[in-house]
mmCIF file of C-alpha atoms in Angstrom:
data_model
loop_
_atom_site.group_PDB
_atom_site.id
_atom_site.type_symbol
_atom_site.label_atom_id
_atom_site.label_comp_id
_atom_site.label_asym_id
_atom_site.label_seq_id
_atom_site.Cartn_x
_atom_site.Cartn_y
_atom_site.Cartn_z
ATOM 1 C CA UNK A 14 -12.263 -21.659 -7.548
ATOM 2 C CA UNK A 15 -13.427 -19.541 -4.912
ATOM 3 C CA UNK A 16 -14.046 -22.544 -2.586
ATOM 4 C CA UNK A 17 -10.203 -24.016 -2.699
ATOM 5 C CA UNK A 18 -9.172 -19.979 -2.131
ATOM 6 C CA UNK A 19 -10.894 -20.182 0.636
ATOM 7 C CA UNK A 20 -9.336 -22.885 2.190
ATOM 8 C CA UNK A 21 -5.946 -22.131 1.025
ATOM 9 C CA UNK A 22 -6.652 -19.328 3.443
ATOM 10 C CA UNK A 23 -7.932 -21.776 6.005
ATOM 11 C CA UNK A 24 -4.723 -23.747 5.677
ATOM 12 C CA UNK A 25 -3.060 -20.872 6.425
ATOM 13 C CA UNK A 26 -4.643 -19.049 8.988
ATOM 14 C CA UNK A 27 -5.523 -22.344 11.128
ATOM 15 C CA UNK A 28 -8.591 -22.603 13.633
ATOM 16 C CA UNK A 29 -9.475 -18.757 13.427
ATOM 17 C CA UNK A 30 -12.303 -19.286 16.238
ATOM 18 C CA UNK A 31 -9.773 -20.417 18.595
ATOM 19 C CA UNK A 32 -7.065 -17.932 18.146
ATOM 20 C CA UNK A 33 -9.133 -15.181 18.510
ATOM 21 C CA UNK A 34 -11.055 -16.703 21.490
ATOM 22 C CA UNK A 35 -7.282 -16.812 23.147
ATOM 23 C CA UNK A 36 -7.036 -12.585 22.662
ATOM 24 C CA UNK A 37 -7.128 -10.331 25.207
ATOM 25 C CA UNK A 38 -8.839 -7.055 24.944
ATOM 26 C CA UNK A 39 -7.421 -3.631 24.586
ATOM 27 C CA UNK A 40 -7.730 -2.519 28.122
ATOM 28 C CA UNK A 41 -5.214 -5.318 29.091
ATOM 29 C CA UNK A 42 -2.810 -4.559 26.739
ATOM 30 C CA UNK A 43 0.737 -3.271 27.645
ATOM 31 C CA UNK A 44 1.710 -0.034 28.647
ATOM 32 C CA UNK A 45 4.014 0.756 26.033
ATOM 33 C CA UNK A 46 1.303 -0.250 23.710
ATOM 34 C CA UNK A 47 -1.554 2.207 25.039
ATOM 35 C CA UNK A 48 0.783 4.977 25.419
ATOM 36 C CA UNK A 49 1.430 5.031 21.911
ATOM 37 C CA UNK A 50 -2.024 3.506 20.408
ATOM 38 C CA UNK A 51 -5.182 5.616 19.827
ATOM 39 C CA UNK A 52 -6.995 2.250 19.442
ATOM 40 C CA UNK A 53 -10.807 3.415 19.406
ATOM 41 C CA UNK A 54 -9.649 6.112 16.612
ATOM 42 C CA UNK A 55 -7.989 3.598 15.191
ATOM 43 C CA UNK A 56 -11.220 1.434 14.505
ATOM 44 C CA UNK A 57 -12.850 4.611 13.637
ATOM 45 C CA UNK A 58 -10.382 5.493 10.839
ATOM 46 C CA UNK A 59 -10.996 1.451 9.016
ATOM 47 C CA UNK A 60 -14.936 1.381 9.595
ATOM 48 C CA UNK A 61 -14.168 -1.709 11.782
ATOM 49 C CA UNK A 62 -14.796 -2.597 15.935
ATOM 50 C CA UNK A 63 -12.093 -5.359 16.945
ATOM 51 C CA UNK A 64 -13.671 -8.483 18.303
ATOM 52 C CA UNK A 65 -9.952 -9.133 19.195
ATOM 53 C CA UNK A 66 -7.782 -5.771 19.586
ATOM 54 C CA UNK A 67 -4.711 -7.940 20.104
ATOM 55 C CA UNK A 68 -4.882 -8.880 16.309
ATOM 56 C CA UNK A 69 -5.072 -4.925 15.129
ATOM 57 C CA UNK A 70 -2.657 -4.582 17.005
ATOM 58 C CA UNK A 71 0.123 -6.781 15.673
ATOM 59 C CA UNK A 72 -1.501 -5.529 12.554
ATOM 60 C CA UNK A 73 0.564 -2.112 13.421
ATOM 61 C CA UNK A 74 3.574 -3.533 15.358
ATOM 62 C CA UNK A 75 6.452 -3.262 13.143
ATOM 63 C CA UNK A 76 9.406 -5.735 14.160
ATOM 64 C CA UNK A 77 11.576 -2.554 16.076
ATOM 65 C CA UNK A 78 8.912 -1.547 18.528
ATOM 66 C CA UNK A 79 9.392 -5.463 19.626
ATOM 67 C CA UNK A 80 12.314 -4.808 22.240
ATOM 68 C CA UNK A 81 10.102 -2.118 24.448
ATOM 69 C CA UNK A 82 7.319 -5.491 24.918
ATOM 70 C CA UNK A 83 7.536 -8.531 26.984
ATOM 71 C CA UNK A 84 8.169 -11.732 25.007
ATOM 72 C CA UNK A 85 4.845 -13.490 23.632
ATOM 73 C CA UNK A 86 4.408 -10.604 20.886
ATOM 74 C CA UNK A 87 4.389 -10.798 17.189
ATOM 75 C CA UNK A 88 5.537 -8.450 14.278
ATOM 76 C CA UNK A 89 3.246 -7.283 11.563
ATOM 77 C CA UNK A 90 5.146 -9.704 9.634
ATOM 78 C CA UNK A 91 2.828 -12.717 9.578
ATOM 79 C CA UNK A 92 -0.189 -11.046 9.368
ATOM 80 C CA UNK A 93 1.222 -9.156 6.153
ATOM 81 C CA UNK A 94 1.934 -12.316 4.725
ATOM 82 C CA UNK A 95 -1.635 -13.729 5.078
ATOM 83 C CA UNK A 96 -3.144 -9.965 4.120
ATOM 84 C CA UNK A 97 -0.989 -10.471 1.183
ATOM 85 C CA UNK A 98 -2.961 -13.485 0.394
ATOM 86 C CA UNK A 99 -6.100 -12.665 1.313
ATOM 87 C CA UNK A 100 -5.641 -8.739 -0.418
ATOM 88 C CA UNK A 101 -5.144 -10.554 -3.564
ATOM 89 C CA UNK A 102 -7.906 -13.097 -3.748
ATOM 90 C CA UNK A 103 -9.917 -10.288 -3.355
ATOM 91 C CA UNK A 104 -8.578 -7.996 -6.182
ATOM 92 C CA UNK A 105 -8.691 -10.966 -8.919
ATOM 93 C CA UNK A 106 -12.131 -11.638 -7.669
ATOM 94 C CA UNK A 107 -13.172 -7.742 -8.068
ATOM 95 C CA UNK A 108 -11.301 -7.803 -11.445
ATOM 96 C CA UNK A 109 -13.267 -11.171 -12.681
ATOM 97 C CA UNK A 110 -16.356 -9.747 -11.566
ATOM 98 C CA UNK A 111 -16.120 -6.495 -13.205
ATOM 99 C CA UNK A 112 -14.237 -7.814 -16.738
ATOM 100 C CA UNK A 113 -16.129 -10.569 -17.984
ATOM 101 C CA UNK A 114 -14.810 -10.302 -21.107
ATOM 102 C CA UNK A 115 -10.806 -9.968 -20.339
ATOM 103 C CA UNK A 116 -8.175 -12.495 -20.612
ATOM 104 C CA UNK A 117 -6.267 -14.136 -18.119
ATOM 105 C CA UNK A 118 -2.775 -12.555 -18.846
ATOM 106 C CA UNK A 119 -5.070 -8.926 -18.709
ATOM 107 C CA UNK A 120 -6.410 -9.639 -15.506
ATOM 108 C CA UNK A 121 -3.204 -10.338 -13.833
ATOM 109 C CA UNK A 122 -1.590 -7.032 -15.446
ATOM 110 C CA UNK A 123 -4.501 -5.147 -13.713
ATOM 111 C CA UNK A 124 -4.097 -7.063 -10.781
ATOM 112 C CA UNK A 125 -0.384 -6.147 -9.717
ATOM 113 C CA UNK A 126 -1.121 -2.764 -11.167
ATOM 114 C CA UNK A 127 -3.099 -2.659 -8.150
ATOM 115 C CA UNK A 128 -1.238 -4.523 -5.830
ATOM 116 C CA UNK A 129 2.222 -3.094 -5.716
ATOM 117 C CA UNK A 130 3.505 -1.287 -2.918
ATOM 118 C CA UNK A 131 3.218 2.530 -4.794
ATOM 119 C CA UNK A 132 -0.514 2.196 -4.619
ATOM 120 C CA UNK A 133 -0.673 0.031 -1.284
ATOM 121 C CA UNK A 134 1.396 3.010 0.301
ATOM 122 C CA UNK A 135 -0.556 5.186 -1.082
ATOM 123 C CA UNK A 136 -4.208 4.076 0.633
ATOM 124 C CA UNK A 137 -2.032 4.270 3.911
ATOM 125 C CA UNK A 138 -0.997 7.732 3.273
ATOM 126 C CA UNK A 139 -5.031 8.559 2.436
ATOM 127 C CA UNK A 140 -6.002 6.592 5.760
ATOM 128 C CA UNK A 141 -3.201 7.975 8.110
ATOM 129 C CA UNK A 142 -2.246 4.943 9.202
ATOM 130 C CA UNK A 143 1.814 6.339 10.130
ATOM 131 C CA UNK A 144 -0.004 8.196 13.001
ATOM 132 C CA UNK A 145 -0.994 4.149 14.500
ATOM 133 C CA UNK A 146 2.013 2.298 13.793
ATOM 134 C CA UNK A 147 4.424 1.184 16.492
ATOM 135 C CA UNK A 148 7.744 1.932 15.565
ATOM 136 C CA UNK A 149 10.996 2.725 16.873
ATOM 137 C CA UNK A 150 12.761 6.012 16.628
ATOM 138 C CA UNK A 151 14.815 4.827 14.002
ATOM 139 C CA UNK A 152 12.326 3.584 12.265
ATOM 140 C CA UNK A 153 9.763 6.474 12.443
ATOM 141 C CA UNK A 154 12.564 8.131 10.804
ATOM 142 C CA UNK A 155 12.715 5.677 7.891
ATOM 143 C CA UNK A 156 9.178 6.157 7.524
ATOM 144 C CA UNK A 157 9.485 9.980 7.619
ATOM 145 C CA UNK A 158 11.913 10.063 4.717
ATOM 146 C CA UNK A 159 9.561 8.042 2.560
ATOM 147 C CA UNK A 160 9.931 4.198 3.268
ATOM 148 C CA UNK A 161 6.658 2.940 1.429
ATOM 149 C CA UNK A 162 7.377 -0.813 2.523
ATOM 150 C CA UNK A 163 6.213 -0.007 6.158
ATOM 151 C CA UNK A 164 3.167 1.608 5.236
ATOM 152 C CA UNK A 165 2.212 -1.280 2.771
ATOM 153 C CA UNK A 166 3.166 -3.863 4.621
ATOM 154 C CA UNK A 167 1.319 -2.179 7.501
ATOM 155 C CA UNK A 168 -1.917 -1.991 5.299
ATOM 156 C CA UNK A 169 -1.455 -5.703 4.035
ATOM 157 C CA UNK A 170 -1.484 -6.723 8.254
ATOM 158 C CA UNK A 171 -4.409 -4.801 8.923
ATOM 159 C CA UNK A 172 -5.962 -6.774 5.844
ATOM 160 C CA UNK A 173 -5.159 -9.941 7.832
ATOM 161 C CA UNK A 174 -6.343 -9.180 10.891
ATOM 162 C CA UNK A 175 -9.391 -8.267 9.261
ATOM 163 C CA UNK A 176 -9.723 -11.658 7.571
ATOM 164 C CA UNK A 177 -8.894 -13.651 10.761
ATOM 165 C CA UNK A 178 -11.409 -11.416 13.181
ATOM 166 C CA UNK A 179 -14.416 -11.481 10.994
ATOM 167 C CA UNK A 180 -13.732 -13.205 7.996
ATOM 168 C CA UNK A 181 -13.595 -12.373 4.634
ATOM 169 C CA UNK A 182 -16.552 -9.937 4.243
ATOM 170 C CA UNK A 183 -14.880 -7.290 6.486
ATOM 171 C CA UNK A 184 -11.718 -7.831 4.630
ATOM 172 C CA UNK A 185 -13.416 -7.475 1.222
ATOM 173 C CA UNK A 186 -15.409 -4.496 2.545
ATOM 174 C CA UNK A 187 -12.382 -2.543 3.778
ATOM 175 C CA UNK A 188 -10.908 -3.661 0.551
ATOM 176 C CA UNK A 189 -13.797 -2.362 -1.046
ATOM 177 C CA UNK A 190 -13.702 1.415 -0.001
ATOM 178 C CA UNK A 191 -10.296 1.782 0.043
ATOM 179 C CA UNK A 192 -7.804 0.300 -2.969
ATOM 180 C CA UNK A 193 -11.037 -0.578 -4.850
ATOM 181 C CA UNK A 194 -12.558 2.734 -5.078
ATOM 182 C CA UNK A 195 -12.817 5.223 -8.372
ATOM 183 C CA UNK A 196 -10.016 7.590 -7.673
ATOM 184 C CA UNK A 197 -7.413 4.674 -7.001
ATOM 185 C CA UNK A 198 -8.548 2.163 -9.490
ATOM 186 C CA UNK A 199 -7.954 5.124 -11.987
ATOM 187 C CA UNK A 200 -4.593 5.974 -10.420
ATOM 188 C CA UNK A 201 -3.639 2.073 -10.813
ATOM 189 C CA UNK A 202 -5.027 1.116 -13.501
ATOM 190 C CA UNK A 203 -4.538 3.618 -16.491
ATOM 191 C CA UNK A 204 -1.939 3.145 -19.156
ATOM 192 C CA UNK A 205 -0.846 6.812 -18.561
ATOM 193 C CA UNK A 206 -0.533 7.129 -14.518
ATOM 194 C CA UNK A 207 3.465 7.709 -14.010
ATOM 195 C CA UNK A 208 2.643 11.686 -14.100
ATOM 196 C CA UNK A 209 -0.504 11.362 -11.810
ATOM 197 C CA UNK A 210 1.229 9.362 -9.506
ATOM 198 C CA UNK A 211 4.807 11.259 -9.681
ATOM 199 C CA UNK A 212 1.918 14.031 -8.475
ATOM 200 C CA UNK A 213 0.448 12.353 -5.797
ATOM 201 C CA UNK A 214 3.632 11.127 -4.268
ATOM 202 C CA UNK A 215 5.134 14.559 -3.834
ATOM 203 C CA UNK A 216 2.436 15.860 -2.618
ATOM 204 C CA UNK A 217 2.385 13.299 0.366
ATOM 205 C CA UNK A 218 5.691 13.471 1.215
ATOM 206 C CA UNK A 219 5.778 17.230 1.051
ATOM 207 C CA UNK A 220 8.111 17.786 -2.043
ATOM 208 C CA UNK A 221 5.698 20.160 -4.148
ATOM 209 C CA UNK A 222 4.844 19.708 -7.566
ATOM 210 C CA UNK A 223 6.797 18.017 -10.030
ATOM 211 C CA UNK A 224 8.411 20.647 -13.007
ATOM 212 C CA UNK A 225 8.852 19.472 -16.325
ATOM 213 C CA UNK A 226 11.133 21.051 -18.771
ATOM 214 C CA UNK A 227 11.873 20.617 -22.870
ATOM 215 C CA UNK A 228 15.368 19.948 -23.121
ATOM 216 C CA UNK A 229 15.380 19.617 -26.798
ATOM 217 C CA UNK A 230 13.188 19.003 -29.795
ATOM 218 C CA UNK A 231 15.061 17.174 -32.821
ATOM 219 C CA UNK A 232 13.449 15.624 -35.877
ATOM 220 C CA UNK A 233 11.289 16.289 -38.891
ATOM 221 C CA UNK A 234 7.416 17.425 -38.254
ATOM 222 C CA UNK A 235 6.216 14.112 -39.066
ATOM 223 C CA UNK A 236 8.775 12.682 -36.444
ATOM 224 C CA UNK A 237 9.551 14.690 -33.822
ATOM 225 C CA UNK A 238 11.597 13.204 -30.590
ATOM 226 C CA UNK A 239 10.954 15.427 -26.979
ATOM 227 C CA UNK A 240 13.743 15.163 -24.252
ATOM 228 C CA UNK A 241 12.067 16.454 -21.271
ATOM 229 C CA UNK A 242 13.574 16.834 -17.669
ATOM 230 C CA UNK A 243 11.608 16.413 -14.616
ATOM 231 C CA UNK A 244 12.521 18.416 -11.240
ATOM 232 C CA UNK A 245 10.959 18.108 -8.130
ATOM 233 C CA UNK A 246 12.628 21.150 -5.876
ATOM 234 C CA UNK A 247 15.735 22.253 -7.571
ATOM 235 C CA UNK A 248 16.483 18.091 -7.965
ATOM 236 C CA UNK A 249 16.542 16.671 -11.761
ATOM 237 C CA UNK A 250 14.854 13.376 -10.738
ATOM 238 C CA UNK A 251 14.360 11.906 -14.543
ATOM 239 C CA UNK A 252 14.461 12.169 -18.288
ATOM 240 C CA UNK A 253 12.231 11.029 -21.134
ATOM 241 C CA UNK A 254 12.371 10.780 -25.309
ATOM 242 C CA UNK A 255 9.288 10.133 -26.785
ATOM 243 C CA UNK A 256 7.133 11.159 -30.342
ATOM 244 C CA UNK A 257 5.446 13.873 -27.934
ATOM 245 C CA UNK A 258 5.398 16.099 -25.150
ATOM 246 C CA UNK A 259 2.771 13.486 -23.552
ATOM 247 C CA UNK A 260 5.078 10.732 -23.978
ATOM 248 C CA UNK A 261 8.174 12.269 -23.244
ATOM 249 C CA UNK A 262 6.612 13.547 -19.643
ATOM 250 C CA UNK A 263 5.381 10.283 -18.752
ATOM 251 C CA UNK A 264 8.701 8.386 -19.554
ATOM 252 C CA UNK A 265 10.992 10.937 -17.369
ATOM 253 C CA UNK A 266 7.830 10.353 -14.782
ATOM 254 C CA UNK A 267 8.099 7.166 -14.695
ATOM 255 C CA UNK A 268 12.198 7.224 -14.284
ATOM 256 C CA UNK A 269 11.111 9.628 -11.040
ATOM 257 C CA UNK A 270 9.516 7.065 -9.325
ATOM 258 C CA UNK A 271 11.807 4.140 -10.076
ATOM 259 C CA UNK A 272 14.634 6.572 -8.361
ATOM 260 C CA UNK A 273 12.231 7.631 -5.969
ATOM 261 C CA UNK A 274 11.707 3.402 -5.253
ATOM 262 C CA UNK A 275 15.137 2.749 -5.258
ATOM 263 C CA UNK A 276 16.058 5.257 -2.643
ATOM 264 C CA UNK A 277 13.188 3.667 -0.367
ATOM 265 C CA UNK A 278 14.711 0.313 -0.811
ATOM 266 C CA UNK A 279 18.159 1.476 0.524
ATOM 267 C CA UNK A 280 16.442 3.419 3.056
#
């Protein structure tokens, strides 16, 4: 299985070798680019030195920075398809590896638990990668106000470029340390994560922490029903009903961040 993956990805990506032989290096690139582009922190922040800078950077050229460049230059936009690819060939390989004893219809749950664009935003947030990415003004903006589609798709490039520079190792190693490690896998992957990640998304965009509140308790002991409210700021953002205060908080959670989505969609 592993072997047709891999040249799916071939098919895909073409005659790597050759592509990046055609690249120039960083000090050539234009000046819009460098006057915007930390590129050696850049490297530093994914663990990674660019055989072909040119690549990273089309990793973190979103489609509106395009008019301030001569013509010849990409968008992110192909590379994010490929890191999409590539990002999840390595996730159900991780997920095989590590649960020999799961079904198929388990292991794909898990997977797009794990790649969706909450979590994939999230690793961008953890990585900075909004202070690399060449945007427009308008676009910054976007990004500002909580777009997560930028910042994943941004993270799914980077995962391409990765996989056509070097190959798949540095793409399963960046992988690796980043969307595969403890704290996110538990973020991703447990039953119960709408509160924890309700958290962790106000907290990176600045909106403090979420405030829930009993609206009313109806029922018998034996079957109690909890309406709870959820406010971030002065801003009722959702409501649960569940058997418990547990359930009830993660339902009106969970309503939070599909609002929360839906707004970045429009955005």
């Amino acid at each position: 299985m592993r072997n047709v993956v891999k040249a799916v990805l071939g098919l895909l990506t073409g005659n790597r070798d050759k592509r990046n032989n055609g690249l120039a290096g960083y000090e050539t690139l234009p000046k819009p680019i460098l006057e915007h582009l930390d590129f050696r922190q850049f490297e530093r922040t994914i663990g990674y030195k660019a055989r072909s800078p040119r690549l990273f950077v089309e990793a973190l050229l979103h489609r509106s920075f395009l008019p301030q460049l001569d013509e010849g230059w990409n968008s992110n936009e192909r590379l994010e398809f490929l890191g999409d690819a590539v990002l999840n060939f390595l996730v159900a390989e991780y997920l095989h590896s590590e649960n020999p004893g799961m079904e198929e219809g388990d292991l794909t749950k898990l997977r797009s638990r794990l790649v969706n664009r909450r979590i994939l935003a999230q690793v961008a947030r953890e990585l900075r990668l909004a202070e690399f990415l060449l945007l427009s003004a308008s676009a910054a903006q976007s990004l500002d106000q909580g777009s997560e589609s930028i910042l994943s798709d941004a993270l799914e490039a980077i995962i391409g470029a990765l996989y056509l520079d070097g190959g798949i190792d540095p793409a399963r190693e960046f992988v690796g340390k980043t969307l595969l490690r403890s704290h996110t896998l538990q973020v991703a992957l447990t039953d119960d994560n709408y509160k924890s990640a309700l958290l962790e998304y106000t907290q990176a965009e600045g909106l403090g922490i979420p405030r829930y509140v009993i609206m009313r308790e109806e029922g018998p002991d034996h079957d109690r029903r909890f309406t709870i409210e959820v406010y971030v700021g002065q801003e009722r953002c959702g409501v649960g009903v569940g058997r418990s205060k547990k359930e009830a908080e993660q339902a009106a959670a969970a309503q939070a961040l599909e609002r929360f989505q839906q707004q970045t969609n429009q955005s």
